[in-house]
């Protein structure tokens, strides 16, 4: 019998008859500023599921290992069970958001090289930024695991940049999570890649096509996500 294993800000995770497989249900909730701003939007779960499905399938075609198995409904996926590495990986190609404030650089400036940042997953601490030495000292990952996570993050970045570019979209930055397969211990991409976890701008106009429209009260979130999905559906 399926049981609720975990409920986060945007998803619920359920057990299945197979201990190595979980069912993910995308919720209609949206949050910002570490949960300080909250709202619910009809259809958001469907949109995130559809966008994430398309991205995971593309990444698998590029031989990027992920936890994705299949999409089973408008709001649900089956995924491989993983033990999440407690590190959020942020990949940045263009200055935006907190990086702009931290470095005093205007938003929209293209970085001379891609930046990969690590953040310790802790709601109580506000997900503080850490470096490799912190991760090793805290024993939350090994040196080899951190190197593999960084390599995979850059592989994902290369694939996503090309994919979004075909839709006329600039990949500004995005957040990733990785986990170790419970069956084998292999490190794979987990969680989700969606407009909740990416900054995506129109290449020409810099129109925002992600959760920043909710975060900054710029535009209607479901309409923005629908627009993004339509553009991605045109990418072969």
Short mmCIF file of C-alpha atoms in Angstrom, two decimals:
data_model
loop_
_atom_site.label_atom_id
_atom_site.label_comp_id
_atom_site.label_asym_id
_atom_site.label_seq_id
_atom_site.Cartn_x
_atom_site.Cartn_y
_atom_site.Cartn_z
CA UNK A 1 0.00 0.00 0.00
CA UNK A 2 1.33 3.43 -0.96
CA UNK A 3 2.36 5.64 1.97
CA UNK A 4 3.39 9.29 2.13
CA UNK A 5 7.15 9.29 2.63
CA UNK A 6 7.89 13.02 2.43
CA UNK A 7 6.11 16.29 1.66
CA UNK A 8 8.09 19.31 0.53
CA UNK A 9 7.19 22.77 -0.71
CA UNK A 10 6.29 21.63 -4.24
CA UNK A 11 6.07 17.82 -4.19
CA UNK A 12 4.93 14.77 -2.26
CA UNK A 13 6.84 11.47 -2.31
CA UNK A 14 5.06 8.14 -1.85
CA UNK A 15 6.25 4.58 -1.49
CA UNK A 16 5.29 1.92 -4.05
CA UNK A 17 5.26 -1.89 -4.01
CA UNK A 18 8.89 -1.74 -5.16
CA UNK A 19 11.27 -0.46 -2.43
CA UNK A 20 13.56 0.93 -5.14
CA UNK A 21 10.79 3.00 -6.78
CA UNK A 22 8.91 6.05 -5.46
CA UNK A 23 5.91 7.97 -6.76
CA UNK A 24 6.23 11.76 -6.99
CA UNK A 25 3.16 14.00 -6.98
CA UNK A 26 3.65 17.65 -8.02
CA UNK A 27 1.63 20.10 -5.94
CA UNK A 28 -0.03 23.37 -6.98
CA UNK A 29 1.81 25.29 -4.24
CA UNK A 30 4.42 27.97 -4.90
CA UNK A 31 6.83 29.37 -2.33
CA UNK A 32 9.56 32.00 -2.32
CA UNK A 33 12.08 33.49 0.11
CA UNK A 34 12.58 30.17 1.96
CA UNK A 35 8.85 29.67 2.34
CA UNK A 36 8.04 33.15 3.61
CA UNK A 37 5.85 33.84 0.56
CA UNK A 38 3.26 31.20 -0.32
CA UNK A 39 0.41 30.74 -2.77
CA UNK A 40 -1.43 28.02 -4.66
CA UNK A 41 -2.11 28.06 -8.41
CA UNK A 42 -4.51 25.72 -10.18
CA UNK A 43 -2.61 23.66 -12.74
CA UNK A 44 0.89 24.41 -11.46
CA UNK A 45 1.55 20.78 -10.56
CA UNK A 46 0.55 19.65 -14.04
CA UNK A 47 2.80 22.23 -15.67
CA UNK A 48 5.84 21.43 -13.53
CA UNK A 49 5.35 17.72 -14.15
CA UNK A 50 5.15 18.23 -17.93
CA UNK A 51 8.18 20.54 -18.07
CA UNK A 52 10.26 18.35 -15.77
CA UNK A 53 9.33 15.24 -17.77
CA UNK A 54 10.51 16.80 -21.02
CA UNK A 55 13.79 17.92 -19.43
CA UNK A 56 14.54 14.58 -17.75
CA UNK A 57 13.88 12.69 -20.99
CA UNK A 58 16.22 15.03 -22.85
CA UNK A 59 18.95 14.57 -20.23
CA UNK A 60 18.64 10.80 -20.38
CA UNK A 61 19.10 10.98 -24.15
CA UNK A 62 22.33 12.88 -23.40
CA UNK A 63 23.42 10.02 -21.08
CA UNK A 64 23.04 12.08 -17.91
CA UNK A 65 22.03 9.64 -15.12
CA UNK A 66 18.79 10.68 -13.39
CA UNK A 67 16.26 9.17 -11.00
CA UNK A 68 13.43 9.55 -13.53
CA UNK A 69 11.60 6.41 -14.68
CA UNK A 70 8.32 7.48 -16.26
CA UNK A 71 5.38 9.88 -16.05
CA UNK A 72 2.17 8.13 -15.01
CA UNK A 73 -0.37 10.98 -14.83
CA UNK A 74 -0.72 14.72 -15.35
CA UNK A 75 0.85 15.37 -11.94
CA UNK A 76 2.78 12.18 -11.13
CA UNK A 77 6.05 10.45 -11.97
CA UNK A 78 7.76 7.24 -10.92
CA UNK A 79 11.39 7.73 -9.87
CA UNK A 80 14.20 5.59 -8.53
CA UNK A 81 14.62 5.73 -4.77
CA UNK A 82 17.75 7.63 -3.74
CA UNK A 83 19.50 8.78 -0.63
CA UNK A 84 19.75 12.54 -1.16
CA UNK A 85 23.18 14.11 -0.73
CA UNK A 86 22.42 17.09 1.57
CA UNK A 87 23.90 19.64 -0.82
CA UNK A 88 22.03 22.00 -3.13
CA UNK A 89 24.10 22.72 -6.22
CA UNK A 90 23.57 26.09 -7.88
CA UNK A 91 24.97 26.57 -11.39
CA UNK A 92 25.25 30.15 -12.66
CA UNK A 93 25.85 31.38 -16.22
CA UNK A 94 24.53 34.94 -15.89
CA UNK A 95 24.52 37.27 -12.88
CA UNK A 96 21.11 37.43 -11.19
CA UNK A 97 19.41 37.31 -7.81
CA UNK A 98 21.59 36.81 -4.76
CA UNK A 99 24.81 36.74 -6.81
CA UNK A 100 24.13 40.28 -8.03
CA UNK A 101 23.67 41.49 -4.44
CA UNK A 102 26.64 39.53 -3.12
CA UNK A 103 29.15 40.70 -5.74
CA UNK A 104 27.68 44.12 -6.57
CA UNK A 105 27.40 43.20 -10.25
CA UNK A 106 24.38 44.19 -12.34
CA UNK A 107 21.85 41.53 -13.24
CA UNK A 108 22.19 40.27 -16.78
CA UNK A 109 25.99 40.32 -16.97
CA UNK A 110 27.24 37.11 -18.60
CA UNK A 111 29.86 35.42 -16.45
CA UNK A 112 33.32 34.79 -17.91
CA UNK A 113 32.98 31.19 -16.74
CA UNK A 114 30.22 29.09 -15.23
CA UNK A 115 30.07 29.18 -11.43
CA UNK A 116 29.15 26.08 -9.40
CA UNK A 117 28.12 26.76 -5.80
CA UNK A 118 27.35 24.33 -2.96
CA UNK A 119 24.75 25.01 -0.27
CA UNK A 120 24.17 22.85 2.81
CA UNK A 121 20.57 21.59 2.79
CA UNK A 122 19.19 22.78 6.13
CA UNK A 123 15.90 24.66 6.46
CA UNK A 124 16.80 25.57 10.06
CA UNK A 125 20.05 27.25 8.94
CA UNK A 126 18.62 28.77 5.76
CA UNK A 127 20.71 26.57 3.41
CA UNK A 128 24.08 28.30 3.98
CA UNK A 129 26.71 28.34 1.23
CA UNK A 130 29.57 25.93 1.82
CA UNK A 131 32.72 24.92 -0.05
CA UNK A 132 34.41 21.58 -0.62
CA UNK A 133 36.37 21.81 2.63
CA UNK A 134 33.16 22.37 4.62
CA UNK A 135 31.50 19.37 2.98
CA UNK A 136 34.49 17.14 3.67
CA UNK A 137 34.88 18.35 7.27
CA UNK A 138 31.16 17.74 7.91
CA UNK A 139 31.44 14.33 6.21
CA UNK A 140 28.35 14.92 4.09
CA UNK A 141 30.13 13.71 0.94
CA UNK A 142 33.50 12.31 -0.05
CA UNK A 143 36.05 14.05 -2.26
CA UNK A 144 35.21 11.71 -5.15
CA UNK A 145 31.47 12.24 -4.68
CA UNK A 146 31.88 16.03 -4.72
CA UNK A 147 33.97 15.82 -7.89
CA UNK A 148 31.33 13.62 -9.52
CA UNK A 149 28.52 15.98 -8.47
CA UNK A 150 30.39 18.96 -9.95
CA UNK A 151 31.09 17.06 -13.19
CA UNK A 152 27.45 16.03 -13.54
CA UNK A 153 26.25 19.57 -12.76
CA UNK A 154 28.38 20.96 -15.59
CA UNK A 155 27.17 18.20 -17.95
CA UNK A 156 23.58 19.13 -17.07
CA UNK A 157 24.41 22.79 -17.70
CA UNK A 158 25.80 22.06 -21.17
CA UNK A 159 22.73 20.01 -22.10
CA UNK A 160 20.25 22.53 -20.70
CA UNK A 161 21.91 25.53 -22.33
CA UNK A 162 21.65 23.90 -25.75
CA UNK A 163 18.08 22.71 -25.13
CA UNK A 164 16.75 26.07 -23.92
CA UNK A 165 18.67 27.96 -26.60
CA UNK A 166 16.69 26.11 -29.27
CA UNK A 167 13.55 27.57 -27.69
CA UNK A 168 15.05 31.08 -27.69
CA UNK A 169 15.62 30.95 -23.93
CA UNK A 170 18.66 32.00 -21.90
CA UNK A 171 19.57 29.68 -19.00
CA UNK A 172 20.59 32.17 -16.31
CA UNK A 173 21.04 29.85 -13.32
CA UNK A 174 19.46 26.79 -11.75
CA UNK A 175 19.45 24.56 -8.67
CA UNK A 176 20.14 20.81 -8.65
CA UNK A 177 20.04 18.03 -6.11
CA UNK A 178 21.79 14.68 -6.38
CA UNK A 179 21.23 11.36 -4.68
CA UNK A 180 22.76 7.92 -4.41
CA UNK A 181 20.64 5.11 -5.82
CA UNK A 182 19.56 2.85 -2.99
CA UNK A 183 20.02 -0.15 -5.27
CA UNK A 184 23.61 0.56 -6.41
CA UNK A 185 24.97 3.69 -4.70
CA UNK A 186 25.46 5.45 -8.07
CA UNK A 187 25.15 9.24 -7.91
CA UNK A 188 22.33 10.50 -10.12
CA UNK A 189 20.43 13.72 -10.70
CA UNK A 190 17.34 13.78 -8.46
CA UNK A 191 14.59 16.17 -7.33
CA UNK A 192 13.36 18.24 -10.31
CA UNK A 193 14.37 20.70 -13.00
CA UNK A 194 11.53 23.12 -13.62
CA UNK A 195 10.78 26.85 -13.72
CA UNK A 196 10.60 26.57 -9.91
CA UNK A 197 14.30 25.76 -9.80
CA UNK A 198 15.66 27.63 -12.85
CA UNK A 199 15.99 31.23 -13.94
CA UNK A 200 14.98 31.37 -17.58
CA UNK A 201 14.86 34.54 -19.68
CA UNK A 202 13.78 35.18 -23.23
CA UNK A 203 17.02 35.59 -25.18
CA UNK A 204 16.00 38.83 -26.87
CA UNK A 205 13.73 40.62 -24.38
CA UNK A 206 14.92 39.06 -21.08
CA UNK A 207 11.26 38.41 -20.23
CA UNK A 208 11.23 36.15 -17.19
CA UNK A 209 9.83 32.65 -17.77
CA UNK A 210 10.26 31.20 -14.27
CA UNK A 211 9.21 31.54 -10.63
CA UNK A 212 10.67 35.05 -10.45
CA UNK A 213 7.33 36.27 -11.87
CA UNK A 214 5.76 35.12 -8.58
CA UNK A 215 8.72 36.06 -6.40
CA UNK A 216 8.76 39.62 -7.76
CA UNK A 217 5.03 40.02 -8.57
CA UNK A 218 5.80 40.49 -12.26
CA UNK A 219 3.23 38.29 -14.02
CA UNK A 220 0.77 35.43 -13.61
CA UNK A 221 2.65 32.23 -12.72
CA UNK A 222 0.47 29.63 -14.52
CA UNK A 223 0.34 31.74 -17.69
CA UNK A 224 4.14 32.08 -17.60
CA UNK A 225 4.65 28.34 -17.11
CA UNK A 226 2.19 27.56 -19.92
CA UNK A 227 4.14 29.88 -22.20
CA UNK A 228 7.38 28.15 -21.27
CA UNK A 229 5.93 24.67 -21.83
CA UNK A 230 4.62 25.64 -25.27
CA UNK A 231 8.06 26.90 -26.29
CA UNK A 232 9.74 23.72 -25.05
CA UNK A 233 7.21 21.51 -26.84
CA UNK A 234 8.45 23.01 -30.12
CA UNK A 235 12.00 21.78 -29.39
CA UNK A 236 12.69 18.46 -31.09
#
